[in-house]
CSV table of C-alpha atoms in Angstrom, one decimal:
chain,number,residue,atom,x,y,z
A,1,MET,CA,-28.3,35.6,52.0
A,2,PRO,CA,-30.5,38.6,53.3
A,3,LYS,CA,-29.9,39.3,56.8
A,4,SER,CA,-33.4,40.4,58.0
A,5,ASP,CA,-36.9,40.1,56.7
A,6,ASN,CA,-37.5,43.4,58.3
A,7,LEU,CA,-35.5,45.2,56.0
A,8,LEU,CA,-36.4,43.5,53.1
A,9,THR,CA,-39.5,44.0,50.7
A,10,LYS,CA,-40.2,40.7,48.7
A,11,GLN,CA,-41.3,40.0,45.5
A,12,THR,CA,-42.2,36.6,43.8
A,13,ILE,CA,-42.2,36.3,39.8
A,14,SER,CA,-42.9,33.2,37.5
A,15,VAL,CA,-40.1,33.6,34.9
A,16,TYR,CA,-38.2,31.4,32.0
A,17,LYS,CA,-34.5,30.8,31.8
A,18,ALA,CA,-32.9,32.5,28.9
A,19,ALA,CA,-32.1,28.7,27.6
A,20,ASP,CA,-36.3,28.8,26.9
A,21,LEU,CA,-36.1,31.4,24.3
A,22,LEU,CA,-33.8,30.6,21.4
A,23,VAL,CA,-33.0,32.6,18.4
A,24,THR,CA,-34.3,30.9,15.3
A,25,GLU,CA,-33.7,33.5,12.5
A,26,GLY,CA,-31.2,36.6,12.5
A,27,VAL,CA,-28.0,37.5,13.3
A,28,ALA,CA,-27.6,35.6,16.7
A,29,GLN,CA,-29.2,32.6,15.3
A,30,GLY,CA,-29.0,29.4,17.7
A,31,ASP,CA,-28.3,31.7,20.8
A,32,THR,CA,-30.2,31.9,23.7
A,33,LEU,CA,-31.8,35.0,25.2
A,34,SER,CA,-29.3,37.4,26.6
A,35,PHE,CA,-29.0,40.9,28.1
A,36,ALA,CA,-29.7,44.2,26.2
A,37,ASP,CA,-26.0,44.7,25.4
A,38,GLU,CA,-26.0,41.6,23.6
A,39,LEU,CA,-29.5,41.7,21.9
A,40,VAL,CA,-29.8,42.1,18.0
A,41,MET,CA,-32.9,44.1,16.8
A,42,ASP,CA,-35.1,42.1,14.4
A,43,ASP,CA,-34.1,38.5,15.6
A,44,MET,CA,-36.5,36.0,16.0
A,45,TYR,CA,-37.2,34.1,19.2
A,46,GLN,CA,-39.2,30.8,20.0
A,47,LEU,CA,-40.3,29.9,23.1
A,48,GLN,CA,-39.3,25.9,23.7
A,49,ARG,CA,-41.9,23.7,23.8
A,50,SER,CA,-40.2,22.2,26.8
A,51,ALA,CA,-40.2,25.5,28.5
A,52,ASP,CA,-41.0,25.3,32.0
A,53,ARG,CA,-41.2,28.5,34.1
A,54,GLY,CA,-40.1,28.6,37.6
A,55,ARG,CA,-40.3,30.9,40.8
A,56,LEU,CA,-38.0,33.6,41.6
A,57,SER,CA,-38.0,34.9,44.7
A,58,LEU,CA,-36.4,38.5,45.2
A,59,ALA,CA,-35.7,40.8,48.1
A,60,ILE,CA,-35.4,44.5,47.6
A,61,ASN,CA,-33.4,46.1,50.5
A,62,ASP,CA,-35.4,49.2,51.6
A,63,ASP,CA,-32.4,51.1,52.0
A,64,GLY,CA,-31.3,50.8,48.7
A,65,PRO,CA,-31.4,49.7,45.0
A,66,GLY,CA,-31.1,46.0,44.1
A,67,PHE,CA,-32.3,42.4,44.5
A,68,LEU,CA,-31.2,39.3,46.2
A,69,LEU,CA,-32.6,35.9,45.7
A,70,MET,CA,-34.0,34.2,48.6
A,71,ASP,CA,-34.0,30.7,49.7
A,72,ASP,CA,-37.4,29.6,48.5
A,73,SER,CA,-36.3,30.5,44.6
A,74,GLN,CA,-36.8,27.6,42.1
A,75,PHE,CA,-34.2,29.2,40.3
A,76,GLY,CA,-30.6,30.7,41.1
A,77,THR,CA,-28.6,30.7,44.2
A,78,ALA,CA,-30.1,32.2,47.4
A,79,GLY,CA,-27.8,35.4,48.1
A,80,ASN,CA,-26.9,36.2,44.8
A,81,GLU,CA,-27.6,39.6,43.2
A,82,VAL,CA,-30.5,40.0,40.6
A,83,VAL,CA,-30.0,43.3,38.3
A,84,LEU,CA,-33.2,44.2,36.2
A,85,ASP,CA,-31.5,44.7,33.0
A,86,SER,CA,-34.2,46.0,30.2
A,87,CYS,CA,-37.7,45.7,29.0
A,88,ILE,CA,-38.1,44.3,25.5
A,89,THR,CA,-40.8,44.5,23.0
A,90,VAL,CA,-41.2,41.4,20.6
A,91,MET,CA,-43.8,41.0,17.9
A,92,ALA,CA,-45.9,38.0,16.7
A,93,PRO,CA,-46.7,37.1,13.2
A,94,ASP,CA,-50.1,39.0,13.5
A,95,GLY,CA,-48.6,42.2,14.4
A,96,THR,CA,-49.5,42.0,18.0
A,97,THR,CA,-46.5,43.2,20.3
A,98,PHE,CA,-45.7,41.8,23.9
A,99,GLU,CA,-43.7,43.2,26.8
A,100,GLY,CA,-41.2,41.3,29.0
A,101,LEU,CA,-38.7,41.7,31.5
A,102,ILE,CA,-35.1,40.7,31.6
A,103,PHE,CA,-33.3,39.8,34.9
A,104,VAL,CA,-29.6,39.0,35.2
A,105,GLU,CA,-28.2,36.8,38.1
A,106,ILE,CA,-24.6,37.6,39.3
A,107,GLU,CA,-22.4,35.7,41.0
A,108,ALA,CA,-18.8,36.4,41.8
A,109,GLY,CA,-18.9,39.5,39.4
A,110,GLY,CA,-19.9,37.3,36.5
A,111,VAL,CA,-23.4,36.6,34.6
A,112,GLU,CA,-24.6,33.5,36.4
A,113,GLU,CA,-28.0,33.2,34.7
A,114,ILE,CA,-30.4,35.4,32.8
A,115,TYR,CA,-34.4,35.3,33.3
A,116,PHE,CA,-37.3,36.4,31.4
A,117,LEU,CA,-40.5,37.6,32.6
A,118,PRO,CA,-43.4,37.9,30.0
A,119,LEU,CA,-45.8,40.5,30.6
A,120,ALA,CA,-48.3,38.6,28.3
A,121,THR,CA,-48.4,35.1,27.4
A,122,LEU,CA,-46.1,33.9,24.9
A,123,GLN,CA,-46.9,30.6,22.5
A,124,PRO,CA,-44.5,27.9,22.1
A,125,ASP,CA,-42.9,27.3,18.5
A,126,MET,CA,-44.3,30.8,17.4
A,127,ASN,CA,-41.7,33.1,15.7
A,128,TYR,CA,-41.4,36.7,17.9
A,129,GLN,CA,-39.4,39.3,16.3
A,130,LEU,CA,-37.4,41.6,18.6
A,131,VAL,CA,-38.7,45.0,17.9
A,132,GLY,CA,-37.6,47.0,20.9
A,133,ILE,CA,-35.0,47.3,23.7
A,134,ASP,CA,-35.4,49.7,26.6
A,135,SER,CA,-33.3,49.8,29.6
A,136,ASP,CA,-34.9,53.0,31.2
A,137,ALA,CA,-38.5,51.6,30.9
A,138,ALA,CA,-37.6,48.3,32.7
A,139,ILE,CA,-38.2,49.7,36.3
A,140,ALA,CA,-41.4,51.5,35.6
A,141,ARG,CA,-42.7,48.1,33.9
A,142,PHE,CA,-41.8,46.1,37.0
A,143,ALA,CA,-43.4,49.1,39.5
A,144,GLU,CA,-46.6,48.3,37.4
A,145,VAL,CA,-46.7,44.6,37.9
A,146,ALA,CA,-46.2,45.2,41.7
A,147,CYS,CA,-49.0,47.9,42.1
A,148,VAL,CA,-52.2,46.3,43.4
A,149,SER,CA,-55.3,47.4,41.3
A,150,PHE,CA,-59.0,47.3,41.1
A,151,THR,CA,-60.7,47.3,37.6
A,152,ARG,CA,-63.1,49.6,36.3
A,153,GLY,CA,-66.8,49.4,37.6
A,154,THR,CA,-65.6,48.0,41.1
A,155,ARG,CA,-67.6,49.5,43.8
A,156,ILE,CA,-65.8,51.3,46.5
A,157,THR,CA,-67.5,51.9,49.9
A,158,MET,CA,-67.3,55.4,50.6
A,159,ALA,CA,-67.0,57.1,54.2
A,160,SER,CA,-71.0,57.9,54.0
A,161,GLY,CA,-71.4,54.1,53.4
A,162,ARG,CA,-72.5,54.9,49.6
A,163,GLN,CA,-70.9,52.2,47.0
A,164,THR,CA,-69.0,54.2,44.4
A,165,PRO,CA,-67.7,53.2,41.0
A,166,ILE,CA,-64.0,53.5,41.1
A,167,GLU,CA,-63.7,55.4,38.1
A,168,ASP,CA,-66.0,58.0,39.5
A,169,LEU,CA,-63.5,58.8,42.5
A,170,LYS,CA,-61.2,61.6,42.7
A,171,ALA,CA,-58.2,62.9,44.9
A,172,GLY,CA,-59.9,64.3,48.3
A,173,ASP,CA,-62.9,61.7,48.3
A,174,LYS,CA,-63.2,59.9,51.8
A,175,VAL,CA,-63.4,56.3,51.8
A,176,LEU,CA,-64.0,53.9,54.6
A,177,THR,CA,-61.0,52.1,56.0
A,178,ARG,CA,-60.9,49.2,58.3
A,179,ASP,CA,-58.3,50.5,60.8
A,180,ASP,CA,-58.5,54.4,60.6
A,181,GLY,CA,-62.0,55.1,59.5
A,182,PRO,CA,-62.7,57.7,56.8
A,183,GLN,CA,-59.5,58.5,54.8
A,184,GLU,CA,-58.7,60.9,52.2
A,185,ILE,CA,-57.7,59.4,48.7
A,186,GLN,CA,-54.3,61.0,48.2
A,187,TRP,CA,-54.0,60.0,44.5
A,188,ILE,CA,-55.8,57.8,42.0
A,189,ASN,CA,-54.5,56.6,38.9
A,190,GLN,CA,-55.9,54.6,35.9
A,191,THR,CA,-53.8,52.5,33.4
A,192,THR,CA,-55.1,50.6,30.5
A,193,LEU,CA,-52.9,47.2,29.9
A,194,ARG,CA,-53.1,44.0,27.9
A,195,ALA,CA,-55.1,41.7,30.1
A,196,MET,CA,-52.8,38.8,29.5
A,197,GLY,CA,-49.4,37.0,31.7
A,198,SER,CA,-48.5,39.0,34.6
A,199,TYR,CA,-51.2,41.7,33.8
A,200,ALA,CA,-53.9,39.5,33.7
A,201,PRO,CA,-56.7,40.3,36.5
A,202,VAL,CA,-58.3,37.6,38.6
A,203,VAL,CA,-62.0,37.3,38.9
A,204,ILE,CA,-63.4,36.4,42.1
A,205,LYS,CA,-67.1,35.3,41.1
A,206,LYS,CA,-70.3,37.0,43.1
A,207,GLY,CA,-70.8,35.6,46.5
A,208,VAL,CA,-67.5,33.4,46.7
A,209,LEU,CA,-66.3,35.4,49.6
A,210,HIS,CA,-69.4,37.3,50.2
A,211,ASN,CA,-68.7,39.9,47.7
A,212,ALA,CA,-72.0,41.8,46.4
A,213,ASN,CA,-70.8,41.2,42.8
A,214,ASP,CA,-67.9,39.9,40.7
A,215,LEU,CA,-64.7,41.2,42.3
A,216,ILE,CA,-61.7,41.9,39.4
A,217,VAL,CA,-58.4,42.8,40.5
A,218,SER,CA,-54.9,42.4,39.7
A,219,PRO,CA,-53.4,39.0,40.4
A,220,ASP,CA,-51.0,40.4,43.5
A,221,HIS,CA,-53.7,42.0,45.2
A,222,ARG,CA,-54.4,41.2,48.8
A,223,LEU,CA,-57.4,40.5,50.3
A,224,PHE,CA,-58.2,40.6,54.1
A,225,VAL,CA,-60.0,38.1,55.6
A,226,TYR,CA,-61.5,37.7,59.4
A,227,GLN,CA,-62.0,34.0,60.1
A,228,ARG,CA,-64.4,33.5,62.8
A,229,GLN,CA,-63.2,30.1,63.0
A,230,ASP,CA,-59.3,29.2,61.9
A,231,ARG,CA,-60.4,26.7,59.3
A,232,LEU,CA,-57.2,27.6,57.3
A,233,GLY,CA,-55.1,26.5,60.0
A,234,ALA,CA,-53.1,30.1,59.8
A,235,GLY,CA,-52.9,30.0,63.9
A,236,ARG,CA,-54.9,33.1,64.1
A,237,SER,CA,-58.2,34.8,62.9
A,238,GLU,CA,-57.0,37.6,60.8
A,239,VAL,CA,-55.3,36.5,57.6
A,240,LEU,CA,-54.2,38.5,54.4
A,241,VAL,CA,-54.3,36.3,51.2
A,242,LYS,CA,-53.0,37.3,47.9
A,243,VAL,CA,-55.7,36.4,45.3
A,244,ARG,CA,-53.4,34.6,42.7
A,245,HIS,CA,-53.2,31.9,45.5
A,246,LEU,CA,-57.0,31.3,45.4
A,247,ILE,CA,-57.3,30.6,41.7
A,248,ASN,CA,-59.0,27.4,41.2
A,249,GLY,CA,-60.4,27.8,37.5
A,250,ASP,CA,-63.9,27.7,38.6
A,251,THR,CA,-65.1,30.4,41.4
A,252,VAL,CA,-61.7,32.2,41.4
A,253,TYR,CA,-60.2,32.3,37.8
A,254,GLN,CA,-58.0,34.5,36.0
A,255,LEU,CA,-58.7,36.4,32.5
A,256,GLY,CA,-56.6,35.8,29.4
A,257,ASP,CA,-57.3,38.2,26.8
A,258,GLY,CA,-58.2,41.8,25.8
A,259,PHE,CA,-57.2,44.6,27.8
A,260,VAL,CA,-58.1,45.8,31.5
A,261,ASP,CA,-58.3,49.3,32.8
A,262,TYR,CA,-56.6,49.3,36.1
A,263,PHE,CA,-57.3,51.5,38.9
A,264,GLN,CA,-54.8,52.4,42.0
A,265,LEU,CA,-55.9,53.9,45.1
A,266,LEU,CA,-53.2,55.7,47.3
A,267,PHE,CA,-53.6,56.7,50.9
A,268,GLU,CA,-51.6,58.4,53.1
A,269,ASN,CA,-51.0,55.2,55.1
A,270,HIS,CA,-51.5,51.6,53.8
A,271,GLN,CA,-55.2,50.8,54.1
A,272,ILE,CA,-57.6,48.0,54.1
A,273,ILE,CA,-60.6,49.4,52.3
A,274,TYR,CA,-64.0,47.6,51.2
A,275,ALA,CA,-64.4,46.8,47.1
A,276,GLU,CA,-67.9,45.0,46.3
A,277,GLY,CA,-67.8,44.4,50.4
A,278,ILE,CA,-64.5,42.6,50.2
A,279,ALA,CA,-61.7,44.0,52.7
A,280,ALA,CA,-58.7,44.6,50.3
A,281,GLU,CA,-55.6,46.6,50.4
A,282,SER,CA,-54.7,49.9,48.7
A,283,LEU,CA,-51.4,50.6,47.1
A,284,LEU,CA,-48.6,50.2,49.0
A,285,ILE,CA,-45.6,52.3,48.6
A,286,ASP,CA,-42.5,50.4,48.9
A,287,PRO,CA,-39.2,49.9,46.7
A,288,ARG,CA,-41.1,48.2,44.2
A,289,THR,CA,-44.0,50.6,43.5
A,290,ARG,CA,-42.6,54.0,43.8
A,291,ALA,CA,-41.3,54.3,40.1
A,292,ALA,CA,-45.1,53.9,39.2
A,293,LEU,CA,-45.8,57.0,41.3
A,294,PRO,CA,-45.7,60.8,39.6
A,295,GLU,CA,-42.9,63.0,40.9
A,296,GLY,CA,-43.6,64.4,44.4
A,297,MET,CA,-45.1,61.2,45.5
A,298,THR,CA,-42.2,59.1,45.5
A,299,GLY,CA,-41.2,59.7,48.9
A,300,SER,CA,-40.0,57.2,52.0
A,301,GLY,CA,-43.7,56.5,52.2
A,302,ALA,CA,-43.2,56.5,56.3
A,303,GLY,CA,-46.9,55.5,56.3
A,304,HIS,CA,-46.6,52.8,54.4
A,305,ALA,CA,-43.3,51.3,56.1
A,306,HIS,CA,-45.1,49.0,58.4
A,307,ARG,CA,-48.8,48.5,59.4
A,308,PRO,CA,-50.0,45.6,61.6
A,309,HIS,CA,-52.1,44.0,59.1
A,310,LEU,CA,-49.0,43.1,56.8
A,311,ASP,CA,-48.1,40.8,59.4
A,312,TYR,CA,-51.1,38.6,58.8
A,313,GLU,CA,-50.4,37.6,55.1
A,314,VAL,CA,-50.5,33.8,54.7
A,315,GLN,CA,-47.8,31.6,52.5
A,316,GLU,CA,-49.0,30.2,49.2
A,317,THR,CA,-48.6,26.5,50.9
A,318,LEU,CA,-51.5,27.2,53.4
A,319,LEU,CA,-53.9,28.1,50.4
A,320,SER,CA,-52.7,24.8,48.3
A,321,LYS,CA,-54.8,22.7,50.0
A,322,PRO,CA,-58.3,21.8,48.2
A,323,GLY,CA,-61.2,23.9,48.8
A,324,ALA,CA,-59.4,26.7,50.3
A,325,VAL,CA,-61.6,29.5,48.8
A,326,GLU,CA,-64.4,27.6,50.3
A,327,LEU,CA,-62.8,27.3,53.8
A,328,LEU,CA,-62.0,30.9,53.7
A,329,ARG,CA,-65.9,31.6,53.0
A,330,LYS,CA,-67.2,29.4,55.6
A,331,ALA,CA,-64.5,30.6,58.2
A,332,SER,CA,-65.8,34.3,57.5
A,333,SER,CA,-69.3,33.4,58.3
A,334,ASP,CA,-69.3,30.7,60.9
């Protein structure tokens, strides 16, 4: 098992097991999904109606590449190595293409299990044709999933107090940060992705957390909340919460179609900034996200190695109680 949480970057993903995707037509008919070397182009796959996604909790050693399975994984055996094998592209009957990542669990030098992380929503009992296999793109795609992002139109609080749409910002502009006052943007990036599956943005409706307008961010984005009263039961006033854990289908919900323009903001240090009035994190450089950065910005990320606010993140179990979003709203205003 992983030795020390201080040496590890954690990532939790929701995956299918290989047996959930069967080849219904083609060379490998009757087989389950496999790793890149065993896949056959143009084979047809179906997601089984009985398929049930499970949590894969991965630890990435900051001193080198590779993943280890954590104790809280629903699938796999804690301590086993997991390899990111490839990125595949499948095509639906209407010509729409979807991507997904294949992970391989290794035990005693052999393949123990294969997992699939769809980057869009697949429908059961529908034929999907395998049209692309790319081992080189897998790391970059995984990095994109890990990058926290704001959406087009999000208003960011500048050092002057002015509210500026994120698409109008540029490197060198000074943004107000919670901990370090005005800080210059080192890099800003924009990507357009299909707003489905692991990339689907989360909407926090206007006023739900005292936000001036709807705030729409990537699902793993973390918000900083100061509780005047510890209504959440975290044992402290300051908490960092992941937006996907706040989804209630009403005031906080996930979009499920179309495309989304995502913007990433990078500072010299990992920062808490203000978006639509909500304190939210900027892009964090770590082993997951480095592959998404341009050459010259993929160093050690010394200013991102550890910040006190990173200790404030709360687990999903604290946010699974009924009315967690309303508790946070009241806690931050009492």
